[in-house]
C-alpha cells in the first residue's frame, strides 16, 4: 500500500467521523426542537380552550349579578318573579333560582319550566337555600359555587350563589341558582377528541369533573392516597389545585401506571378563573408516541443521507487510489486520461442541464466554471472573477456570507448549507446554498457553490396553504353561522321583551338596548360569514359602469359628508359594458369605497375611476380597468399579502370583521376578473379591478 492510498484511507476515516458527528448533532438538535414545538402547541390548545371556558363562566357570573341588580330595585315579589322567569328563559343554563331577603327568609323560588322535576325539586331545593344562606355572609357580588349537586341527575349541575346589596328603596338579600355547567366546558371536550390525548378538569373544589378521562380520575385518587407511586402526576395535581400553569412531563413508566399510552406524556395545565368567584383548572395530557414515530423517521432519513454521503466518500477515495496507480504505465495513463475526459464532458453536460445552479471556485476564491442554470443570471465576465464581482446586484453583506460559507466548508472539509431569503440577484428570493469542498490538491476547483432557487416552490406552498385555509374557513363559517343564528334570534327576542317590560325610562333600559344592538352586530357578522362561505352561480349581464358608479356616489354621499371626505368619480367616454352581476358589482364598489373613506383623515379624497384597457401585446389582458384610490394612511408592507385573507383587518377592534375584502376578492374571481393592490404607508392606497367586458348581444350568455 503506497503513500497516496494511506492518505486516502485516513481522509475517508476523517470524513466518515465528521458525518457521524454531524448526524448525532442534528438528531439531538432536531429532537429538542420537536419537543419544544410539541409542548408549545399543546399549551396553546389548552390556553385557547381555557379562555373560552373562562368567558362562559364570567358570562354566567355577570348574569347572576344582573339578577341581583334586578332584585335590589323596588318592586313587588310578582314583578321580581317575572323578571327572573325572563332571565331563566334567556339564560338556558339556569334551571332554578331561590331568593332570600337580608334576614335569611325565603322570598320566593323560580323554576325553569323546561327542566324536569328531578332537576329542580327535592333535595336540590334544600341545597339552593343553604348556598343562599352562605352567600349572605359574603361581600355582595362575590360568587360561591358548590361541587356537583348529588341530588340532581348527571354530574354537571352546580349551584352558584351571591349576595346583592340593597338599592334605592330596594331590598337586599341573596340568591342561589342551579346551573347546568356542561355547555360551559364544551370547548375542553373538543381538544380531547384525539385518541392520544386525555383531559383532566378539576372543579372549583379541587375534585375531578365528569369531563375528565376515567383513568385520570382514578389517577387523582391514587395521587392523593400514594403520591410516591406517581410523583410527577401528583405534582401536576398539586400545581393545578394551587392555580398554577405550565407543563409537566410524565415518564413512560408512570404514564403506564396511570393507564395511558406506553410513551412519555406531556401535561399542559392552565387555570380557568371566574370573575369574582373561584377557579377551575384544566390539564391536557398528550402522549409523545406520534412524536417518537416522527423522530424515528427523521433518524432514518438522516441515517440514509449519512450512508449516501459515506458511499460517495468511499467512491471518491477509491477513485483517488485508482488514479494514483495510473502513473505506473504511459498506456494506462493515457487510457485513464481519455476516460477522465469523457467523464468530465458527461459531468459538464449533466451540470448544464440540471435546474440547480452550480459554481466552481478555485483556491484563491475565483470562479472557474458556471453551469447553464446559473450562467444566465450572472454577468458575462463571471468566469475568472471573484464572488463579489460575480454577484454585483447582491449587497456586500450577502456576498460576505457566501465567502464565509465556502471558507467554513473548506476548513471543516464537509458540506455546509444555508437556507433563507437573500437578495442574490437584486430581488429578494428564497435560496438554499451548499458549499461543497473538493480535493485540496486541485487548486483550480477547490470548492463548489450550489444555488437552489426555492422561490417558486415557496410561492406554490403559500398558494396551497391559502387555498386550504380559505376552504376550511368557508366550511367552518357556514357551520358556525347555522348553529348560532337561531339562538341569537331567541336571545334578541328575550332582550326586546325585557326592554319592553322595563320601559324607556328605566335605568337598565339602556343596558338591555346595548344587548339588542350587539346581537344585531353579531347577526351582521353571521350574514357576512354566510356570504363568504356560499359559492353560488353568478347570473351576469351587460352593466353600464358609469351609471353604477354615480349611483354608488349617491349612496355614499351622506357617509362621505359625515367623515368630511371628498368623493370623486371619473369615467372615460365610450366605456364598454361590463359582464357582471349588478348587485355584486355594486357591493364590490361600496366595500372598496367605504374602506378608502375609513383610511382617510378629514379633508381627504377618494377617487373612483374607470377606463377601457386595450392589450399592448398578444395574450395580454383586455377589459375595463377600474381603480379606487385614496390619500389615506396606507397599508404596512408586512400586511399587504394578508388584506384579502378572511378575518384579517387593520381596523380597531369592533370596527370590522375582516370579511369585506375577502368577499370582494371572491366576487371578482367568480366573475373572471383580477384584483391588484398598491399601497405605501402615509401616501394612500390604490385598488385596481380588471373586469371583463360584455360580449356582443348575440354571444352573451350566463357565466359562473
mmCIF file with all atom_site columns, C-alpha atoms in Angstrom, residues 202-374:
data_model
loop_
_atom_site.group_PDB
_atom_site.id
_atom_site.type_symbol
_atom_site.label_atom_id
_atom_site.label_alt_id
_atom_site.label_comp_id
_atom_site.label_asym_id
_atom_site.label_entity_id
_atom_site.label_seq_id
_atom_site.pdbx_PDB_ins_code
_atom_site.Cartn_x
_atom_site.Cartn_y
_atom_site.Cartn_z
_atom_site.occupancy
_atom_site.B_iso_or_equiv
_atom_site.pdbx_formal_charge
_atom_site.auth_seq_id
_atom_site.auth_comp_id
_atom_site.auth_asym_id
_atom_site.auth_atom_id
_atom_site.pdbx_PDB_model_num
ATOM 1   C CA . UNK A 1 202 ? -60.550 19.869 38.378  1.00 0.00 ? 202 UNK A CA 1
ATOM 2   C CA . UNK A 1 203 ? -63.565 21.711 39.745  1.00 0.00 ? 203 UNK A CA 1
ATOM 3   C CA . UNK A 1 204 ? -63.579 24.739 41.994  1.00 0.00 ? 204 UNK A CA 1
ATOM 4   C CA . UNK A 1 205 ? -63.142 22.415 44.986  1.00 0.00 ? 205 UNK A CA 1
ATOM 5   C CA . UNK A 1 206 ? -60.176 20.523 43.532  1.00 0.00 ? 206 UNK A CA 1
ATOM 6   C CA . UNK A 1 207 ? -62.148 17.413 42.544  1.00 0.00 ? 207 UNK A CA 1
ATOM 7   C CA . UNK A 1 208 ? -62.228 15.872 39.036  1.00 0.00 ? 208 UNK A CA 1
ATOM 8   C CA . UNK A 1 209 ? -65.283 16.720 36.932  1.00 0.00 ? 209 UNK A CA 1
ATOM 9   C CA . UNK A 1 210 ? -67.168 14.388 34.529  1.00 0.00 ? 210 UNK A CA 1
ATOM 10  C CA . UNK A 1 211 ? -65.241 15.877 31.597  1.00 0.00 ? 211 UNK A CA 1
ATOM 11  C CA . UNK A 1 212 ? -62.076 14.193 32.935  1.00 0.00 ? 212 UNK A CA 1
ATOM 12  C CA . UNK A 1 213 ? -60.877 10.893 31.475  1.00 0.00 ? 213 UNK A CA 1
ATOM 13  C CA . UNK A 1 214 ? -61.829 7.976  33.811  1.00 0.00 ? 214 UNK A CA 1
ATOM 14  C CA . UNK A 1 215 ? -58.212 6.814  34.053  1.00 0.00 ? 215 UNK A CA 1
ATOM 15  C CA . UNK A 1 216 ? -57.138 10.292 35.196  1.00 0.00 ? 216 UNK A CA 1
ATOM 16  C CA . UNK A 1 217 ? -59.955 10.450 37.768  1.00 0.00 ? 217 UNK A CA 1
ATOM 17  C CA . UNK A 1 218 ? -58.554 7.234  39.254  1.00 0.00 ? 218 UNK A CA 1
ATOM 18  C CA . UNK A 1 219 ? -55.067 8.743  38.933  1.00 0.00 ? 219 UNK A CA 1
ATOM 19  C CA . UNK A 1 220 ? -56.097 11.757 41.060  1.00 0.00 ? 220 UNK A CA 1
ATOM 20  C CA . UNK A 1 221 ? -57.371 9.422  43.774  1.00 0.00 ? 221 UNK A CA 1
ATOM 21  C CA . UNK A 1 222 ? -54.131 7.469  43.551  1.00 0.00 ? 222 UNK A CA 1
ATOM 22  C CA . UNK A 1 223 ? -52.034 10.660 43.714  1.00 0.00 ? 223 UNK A CA 1
ATOM 23  C CA . UNK A 1 224 ? -53.922 11.747 46.848  1.00 0.00 ? 224 UNK A CA 1
ATOM 24  C CA . UNK A 1 225 ? -53.571 8.339  48.512  1.00 0.00 ? 225 UNK A CA 1
ATOM 25  C CA . UNK A 1 226 ? -50.000 7.399  47.474  1.00 0.00 ? 226 UNK A CA 1
ATOM 26  C CA . UNK A 1 227 ? -48.190 10.318 45.784  1.00 0.00 ? 227 UNK A CA 1
ATOM 27  C CA . UNK A 1 228 ? -44.858 8.453  45.793  1.00 0.00 ? 228 UNK A CA 1
ATOM 28  C CA . UNK A 1 229 ? -46.225 5.954  43.244  1.00 0.00 ? 229 UNK A CA 1
ATOM 29  C CA . UNK A 1 230 ? -46.961 8.672  40.675  1.00 0.00 ? 230 UNK A CA 1
ATOM 30  C CA . UNK A 1 231 ? -44.763 11.605 41.766  1.00 0.00 ? 231 UNK A CA 1
ATOM 31  C CA . UNK A 1 232 ? -44.913 13.623 38.517  1.00 0.00 ? 232 UNK A CA 1
ATOM 32  C CA . UNK A 1 233 ? -48.700 13.262 38.262  1.00 0.00 ? 233 UNK A CA 1
ATOM 33  C CA . UNK A 1 234 ? -49.085 14.123 41.967  1.00 0.00 ? 234 UNK A CA 1
ATOM 34  C CA . UNK A 1 235 ? -47.013 17.265 41.342  1.00 0.00 ? 235 UNK A CA 1
ATOM 35  C CA . UNK A 1 236 ? -49.312 18.124 38.402  1.00 0.00 ? 236 UNK A CA 1
ATOM 36  C CA . UNK A 1 237 ? -52.449 17.751 40.562  1.00 0.00 ? 237 UNK A CA 1
ATOM 37  C CA . UNK A 1 238 ? -50.914 19.867 43.337  1.00 0.00 ? 238 UNK A CA 1
ATOM 38  C CA . UNK A 1 239 ? -49.985 22.696 40.948  1.00 0.00 ? 239 UNK A CA 1
ATOM 39  C CA . UNK A 1 240 ? -53.452 22.611 39.367  1.00 0.00 ? 240 UNK A CA 1
ATOM 40  C CA . UNK A 1 241 ? -55.095 22.930 42.780  1.00 0.00 ? 241 UNK A CA 1
ATOM 41  C CA . UNK A 1 242 ? -52.772 25.845 43.562  1.00 0.00 ? 242 UNK A CA 1
ATOM 42  C CA . UNK A 1 243 ? -53.950 27.631 40.392  1.00 0.00 ? 243 UNK A CA 1
ATOM 43  C CA . UNK A 1 244 ? -50.648 27.369 38.532  1.00 0.00 ? 244 UNK A CA 1
ATOM 44  C CA . UNK A 1 245 ? -49.981 26.985 34.819  1.00 0.00 ? 245 UNK A CA 1
ATOM 45  C CA . UNK A 1 246 ? -47.224 25.389 32.764  1.00 0.00 ? 246 UNK A CA 1
ATOM 46  C CA . UNK A 1 247 ? -46.150 21.923 31.613  1.00 0.00 ? 247 UNK A CA 1
ATOM 47  C CA . UNK A 1 248 ? -45.110 18.685 33.340  1.00 0.00 ? 248 UNK A CA 1
ATOM 48  C CA . UNK A 1 249 ? -43.565 15.602 31.679  1.00 0.00 ? 249 UNK A CA 1
ATOM 49  C CA . UNK A 1 250 ? -44.701 12.172 32.900  1.00 0.00 ? 250 UNK A CA 1
ATOM 50  C CA . UNK A 1 251 ? -42.135 9.375  32.332  1.00 0.00 ? 251 UNK A CA 1
ATOM 51  C CA . UNK A 1 252 ? -43.222 6.362  30.306  1.00 0.00 ? 252 UNK A CA 1
ATOM 52  C CA . UNK A 1 253 ? -43.443 4.052  33.344  1.00 0.00 ? 253 UNK A CA 1
ATOM 53  C CA . UNK A 1 254 ? -45.612 6.465  35.309  1.00 0.00 ? 254 UNK A CA 1
ATOM 54  C CA . UNK A 1 255 ? -47.850 7.031  32.268  1.00 0.00 ? 255 UNK A CA 1
ATOM 55  C CA . UNK A 1 256 ? -48.440 3.262  32.026  1.00 0.00 ? 256 UNK A CA 1
ATOM 56  C CA . UNK A 1 257 ? -49.298 3.059  35.737  1.00 0.00 ? 257 UNK A CA 1
ATOM 57  C CA . UNK A 1 258 ? -51.935 5.737  35.109  1.00 0.00 ? 258 UNK A CA 1
ATOM 58  C CA . UNK A 1 259 ? -53.449 3.714  32.248  1.00 0.00 ? 259 UNK A CA 1
ATOM 59  C CA . UNK A 1 260 ? -52.039 5.993  29.499  1.00 0.00 ? 260 UNK A CA 1
ATOM 60  C CA . UNK A 1 261 ? -50.070 5.064  26.364  1.00 0.00 ? 261 UNK A CA 1
ATOM 61  C CA . UNK A 1 262 ? -46.663 3.437  26.711  1.00 0.00 ? 262 UNK A CA 1
ATOM 62  C CA . UNK A 1 263 ? -44.727 6.633  25.975  1.00 0.00 ? 263 UNK A CA 1
ATOM 63  C CA . UNK A 1 264 ? -43.597 9.820  27.674  1.00 0.00 ? 264 UNK A CA 1
ATOM 64  C CA . UNK A 1 265 ? -46.584 12.098 28.214  1.00 0.00 ? 265 UNK A CA 1
ATOM 65  C CA . UNK A 1 266 ? -46.711 15.896 28.230  1.00 0.00 ? 266 UNK A CA 1
ATOM 66  C CA . UNK A 1 267 ? -49.219 17.557 30.575  1.00 0.00 ? 267 UNK A CA 1
ATOM 67  C CA . UNK A 1 268 ? -50.050 21.212 29.790  1.00 0.00 ? 268 UNK A CA 1
ATOM 68  C CA . UNK A 1 269 ? -52.169 22.777 32.544  1.00 0.00 ? 269 UNK A CA 1
ATOM 69  C CA . UNK A 1 270 ? -53.963 26.117 32.877  1.00 0.00 ? 270 UNK A CA 1
ATOM 70  C CA . UNK A 1 271 ? -56.294 27.690 35.491  1.00 0.00 ? 271 UNK A CA 1
ATOM 71  C CA . UNK A 1 272 ? -59.785 28.821 34.463  1.00 0.00 ? 272 UNK A CA 1
ATOM 72  C CA . UNK A 1 273 ? -60.657 31.809 36.677  1.00 0.00 ? 273 UNK A CA 1
ATOM 73  C CA . UNK A 1 274 ? -64.175 33.051 37.246  1.00 0.00 ? 274 UNK A CA 1
ATOM 74  C CA . UNK A 1 275 ? -64.542 36.793 37.776  1.00 0.00 ? 275 UNK A CA 1
ATOM 75  C CA . UNK A 1 276 ? -65.465 37.392 41.415  1.00 0.00 ? 276 UNK A CA 1
ATOM 76  C CA . UNK A 1 277 ? -65.528 33.657 42.174  1.00 0.00 ? 277 UNK A CA 1
ATOM 77  C CA . UNK A 1 278 ? -63.354 30.540 42.439  1.00 0.00 ? 278 UNK A CA 1
ATOM 78  C CA . UNK A 1 279 ? -61.346 28.930 39.646  1.00 0.00 ? 279 UNK A CA 1
ATOM 79  C CA . UNK A 1 280 ? -61.278 25.606 37.852  1.00 0.00 ? 280 UNK A CA 1
ATOM 80  C CA . UNK A 1 281 ? -58.109 24.034 36.478  1.00 0.00 ? 281 UNK A CA 1
ATOM 81  C CA . UNK A 1 282 ? -57.649 22.032 33.263  1.00 0.00 ? 282 UNK A CA 1
ATOM 82  C CA . UNK A 1 283 ? -54.793 19.843 32.060  1.00 0.00 ? 283 UNK A CA 1
ATOM 83  C CA . UNK A 1 284 ? -54.274 18.262 28.630  1.00 0.00 ? 284 UNK A CA 1
ATOM 84  C CA . UNK A 1 285 ? -52.164 15.081 28.726  1.00 0.00 ? 285 UNK A CA 1
ATOM 85  C CA . UNK A 1 286 ? -50.760 14.203 25.289  1.00 0.00 ? 286 UNK A CA 1
ATOM 86  C CA . UNK A 1 287 ? -48.763 11.073 24.510  1.00 0.00 ? 287 UNK A CA 1
ATOM 87  C CA . UNK A 1 288 ? -45.472 11.530 22.694  1.00 0.00 ? 288 UNK A CA 1
ATOM 88  C CA . UNK A 1 289 ? -45.941 8.294  20.719  1.00 0.00 ? 289 UNK A CA 1
ATOM 89  C CA . UNK A 1 290 ? -46.582 10.212 17.493  1.00 0.00 ? 290 UNK A CA 1
ATOM 90  C CA . UNK A 1 291 ? -43.638 12.498 18.276  1.00 0.00 ? 291 UNK A CA 1
ATOM 91  C CA . UNK A 1 292 ? -41.445 9.437  18.809  1.00 0.00 ? 292 UNK A CA 1
ATOM 92  C CA . UNK A 1 293 ? -42.539 7.956  15.468  1.00 0.00 ? 293 UNK A CA 1
ATOM 93  C CA . UNK A 1 294 ? -41.740 11.248 13.767  1.00 0.00 ? 294 UNK A CA 1
ATOM 94  C CA . UNK A 1 295 ? -38.349 11.285 15.461  1.00 0.00 ? 295 UNK A CA 1
ATOM 95  C CA . UNK A 1 296 ? -37.622 7.750  14.254  1.00 0.00 ? 296 UNK A CA 1
ATOM 96  C CA . UNK A 1 297 ? -38.499 8.836  10.722  1.00 0.00 ? 297 UNK A CA 1
ATOM 97  C CA . UNK A 1 298 ? -36.068 11.748 10.965  1.00 0.00 ? 298 UNK A CA 1
ATOM 98  C CA . UNK A 1 299 ? -33.331 9.465  12.303  1.00 0.00 ? 299 UNK A CA 1
ATOM 99  C CA . UNK A 1 300 ? -33.952 7.052  9.431   1.00 0.00 ? 300 UNK A CA 1
ATOM 100 C CA . UNK A 1 301 ? -33.751 9.809  6.817   1.00 0.00 ? 301 UNK A CA 1
ATOM 101 C CA . UNK A 1 302 ? -30.637 11.329 8.358   1.00 0.00 ? 302 UNK A CA 1
ATOM 102 C CA . UNK A 1 303 ? -29.020 7.909  8.617   1.00 0.00 ? 303 UNK A CA 1
ATOM 103 C CA . UNK A 1 304 ? -29.836 7.215  4.975   1.00 0.00 ? 304 UNK A CA 1
ATOM 104 C CA . UNK A 1 305 ? -28.311 10.555 3.994   1.00 0.00 ? 305 UNK A CA 1
ATOM 105 C CA . UNK A 1 306 ? -25.215 9.743  6.043   1.00 0.00 ? 306 UNK A CA 1
ATOM 106 C CA . UNK A 1 307 ? -24.912 6.360  4.317   1.00 0.00 ? 307 UNK A CA 1
ATOM 107 C CA . UNK A 1 308 ? -25.158 8.053  0.915   1.00 0.00 ? 308 UNK A CA 1
ATOM 108 C CA . UNK A 1 309 ? -22.532 10.619 1.889   1.00 0.00 ? 309 UNK A CA 1
ATOM 109 C CA . UNK A 1 310 ? -20.293 7.855  3.195   1.00 0.00 ? 310 UNK A CA 1
ATOM 110 C CA . UNK A 1 311 ? -20.863 5.911  -0.008  1.00 0.00 ? 311 UNK A CA 1
ATOM 111 C CA . UNK A 1 312 ? -19.860 8.857  -2.161  1.00 0.00 ? 312 UNK A CA 1
ATOM 112 C CA . UNK A 1 313 ? -16.831 9.478  0.047   1.00 0.00 ? 313 UNK A CA 1
ATOM 113 C CA . UNK A 1 314 ? -15.773 5.861  -0.344  1.00 0.00 ? 314 UNK A CA 1
ATOM 114 C CA . UNK A 1 315 ? -16.250 6.107  -4.088  1.00 0.00 ? 315 UNK A CA 1
ATOM 115 C CA . UNK A 1 316 ? -14.255 9.319  -4.178  1.00 0.00 ? 316 UNK A CA 1
ATOM 116 C CA . UNK A 1 317 ? -11.375 7.824  -2.169  1.00 0.00 ? 317 UNK A CA 1
ATOM 117 C CA . UNK A 1 318 ? -11.449 4.702  -4.323  1.00 0.00 ? 318 UNK A CA 1
ATOM 118 C CA . UNK A 1 319 ? -11.188 6.915  -7.376  1.00 0.00 ? 319 UNK A CA 1
ATOM 119 C CA . UNK A 1 320 ? -8.144  8.685  -5.894  1.00 0.00 ? 320 UNK A CA 1
ATOM 120 C CA . UNK A 1 321 ? -6.479  5.354  -5.193  1.00 0.00 ? 321 UNK A CA 1
ATOM 121 C CA . UNK A 1 322 ? -7.118  4.166  -8.721  1.00 0.00 ? 322 UNK A CA 1
ATOM 122 C CA . UNK A 1 323 ? -5.896  7.470  -10.182 1.00 0.00 ? 323 UNK A CA 1
ATOM 123 C CA . UNK A 1 324 ? -2.612  7.188  -8.248  1.00 0.00 ? 324 UNK A CA 1
ATOM 124 C CA . UNK A 1 325 ? -1.932  3.826  -9.819  1.00 0.00 ? 325 UNK A CA 1
ATOM 125 C CA . UNK A 1 326 ? -2.445  5.182  -13.328 1.00 0.00 ? 326 UNK A CA 1
ATOM 126 C CA . UNK A 1 327 ? 1.048   6.665  -13.292 1.00 0.00 ? 327 UNK A CA 1
ATOM 127 C CA . UNK A 1 328 ? 2.574   3.194  -13.485 1.00 0.00 ? 328 UNK A CA 1
ATOM 128 C CA . UNK A 1 329 ? 2.470   2.984  -17.252 1.00 0.00 ? 329 UNK A CA 1
ATOM 129 C CA . UNK A 1 330 ? 2.051   5.546  -20.018 1.00 0.00 ? 330 UNK A CA 1
ATOM 130 C CA . UNK A 1 331 ? -0.548  3.478  -21.833 1.00 0.00 ? 331 UNK A CA 1
ATOM 131 C CA . UNK A 1 332 ? -2.625  3.068  -18.741 1.00 0.00 ? 332 UNK A CA 1
ATOM 132 C CA . UNK A 1 333 ? -2.198  6.766  -18.006 1.00 0.00 ? 333 UNK A CA 1
ATOM 133 C CA . UNK A 1 334 ? -3.441  7.741  -21.490 1.00 0.00 ? 334 UNK A CA 1
ATOM 134 C CA . UNK A 1 335 ? -6.368  5.329  -21.311 1.00 0.00 ? 335 UNK A CA 1
ATOM 135 C CA . UNK A 1 336 ? -7.426  6.659  -17.961 1.00 0.00 ? 336 UNK A CA 1
ATOM 136 C CA . UNK A 1 337 ? -6.872  10.247 -19.169 1.00 0.00 ? 337 UNK A CA 1
ATOM 137 C CA . UNK A 1 338 ? -9.285  9.630  -22.042 1.00 0.00 ? 338 UNK A CA 1
ATOM 138 C CA . UNK A 1 339 ? -11.761 8.100  -19.629 1.00 0.00 ? 339 UNK A CA 1
ATOM 139 C CA . UNK A 1 340 ? -11.496 11.091 -17.321 1.00 0.00 ? 340 UNK A CA 1
ATOM 140 C CA . UNK A 1 341 ? -12.011 13.460 -20.253 1.00 0.00 ? 341 UNK A CA 1
ATOM 141 C CA . UNK A 1 342 ? -15.111 11.532 -21.227 1.00 0.00 ? 342 UNK A CA 1
ATOM 142 C CA . UNK A 1 343 ? -16.407 11.627 -17.656 1.00 0.00 ? 343 UNK A CA 1
ATOM 143 C CA . UNK A 1 344 ? -15.653 15.350 -17.438 1.00 0.00 ? 344 UNK A CA 1
ATOM 144 C CA . UNK A 1 345 ? -17.616 16.060 -20.609 1.00 0.00 ? 345 UNK A CA 1
ATOM 145 C CA . UNK A 1 346 ? -20.502 13.929 -19.355 1.00 0.00 ? 346 UNK A CA 1
ATOM 146 C CA . UNK A 1 347 ? -20.486 15.652 -15.982 1.00 0.00 ? 347 UNK A CA 1
ATOM 147 C CA . UNK A 1 348 ? -20.427 19.076 -17.663 1.00 0.00 ? 348 UNK A CA 1
ATOM 148 C CA . UNK A 1 349 ? -23.449 18.146 -19.768 1.00 0.00 ? 349 UNK A CA 1
ATOM 149 C CA . UNK A 1 350 ? -25.280 16.869 -16.720 1.00 0.00 ? 350 UNK A CA 1
ATOM 150 C CA . UNK A 1 351 ? -24.469 20.024 -14.760 1.00 0.00 ? 351 UNK A CA 1
ATOM 151 C CA . UNK A 1 352 ? -25.569 22.234 -17.656 1.00 0.00 ? 352 UNK A CA 1
ATOM 152 C CA . UNK A 1 353 ? -28.961 20.547 -17.854 1.00 0.00 ? 353 UNK A CA 1
ATOM 153 C CA . UNK A 1 354 ? -29.906 20.366 -14.200 1.00 0.00 ? 354 UNK A CA 1
ATOM 154 C CA . UNK A 1 355 ? -32.106 23.249 -12.948 1.00 0.00 ? 355 UNK A CA 1
ATOM 155 C CA . UNK A 1 356 ? -29.899 23.898 -9.915  1.00 0.00 ? 356 UNK A CA 1
ATOM 156 C CA . UNK A 1 357 ? -27.102 26.423 -10.284 1.00 0.00 ? 357 UNK A CA 1
ATOM 157 C CA . UNK A 1 358 ? -23.525 25.151 -9.717  1.00 0.00 ? 358 UNK A CA 1
ATOM 158 C CA . UNK A 1 359 ? -20.478 27.415 -9.469  1.00 0.00 ? 359 UNK A CA 1
ATOM 159 C CA . UNK A 1 360 ? -16.869 26.136 -9.163  1.00 0.00 ? 360 UNK A CA 1
ATOM 160 C CA . UNK A 1 361 ? -14.298 28.121 -7.140  1.00 0.00 ? 361 UNK A CA 1
ATOM 161 C CA . UNK A 1 362 ? -10.524 27.979 -7.158  1.00 0.00 ? 362 UNK A CA 1
ATOM 162 C CA . UNK A 1 363 ? -8.318  28.020 -4.079  1.00 0.00 ? 363 UNK A CA 1
ATOM 163 C CA . UNK A 1 364 ? -7.991  31.827 -4.494  1.00 0.00 ? 364 UNK A CA 1
ATOM 164 C CA . UNK A 1 365 ? -11.787 32.253 -4.500  1.00 0.00 ? 365 UNK A CA 1
ATOM 165 C CA . UNK A 1 366 ? -12.067 32.889 -8.267  1.00 0.00 ? 366 UNK A CA 1
ATOM 166 C CA . UNK A 1 367 ? -14.949 31.472 -10.325 1.00 0.00 ? 367 UNK A CA 1
ATOM 167 C CA . UNK A 1 368 ? -13.558 28.774 -12.656 1.00 0.00 ? 368 UNK A CA 1
ATOM 168 C CA . UNK A 1 369 ? -16.803 27.315 -14.053 1.00 0.00 ? 369 UNK A CA 1
ATOM 169 C CA . UNK A 1 370 ? -20.547 28.034 -14.084 1.00 0.00 ? 370 UNK A CA 1
ATOM 170 C CA . UNK A 1 371 ? -23.300 25.716 -15.285 1.00 0.00 ? 371 UNK A CA 1
ATOM 171 C CA . UNK A 1 372 ? -26.059 26.833 -17.640 1.00 0.00 ? 372 UNK A CA 1
ATOM 172 C CA . UNK A 1 373 ? -28.728 27.313 -14.920 1.00 0.00 ? 373 UNK A CA 1
ATOM 173 C CA . UNK A 1 374 ? -26.597 29.966 -13.200 1.00 0.00 ? 374 UNK A CA 1
#
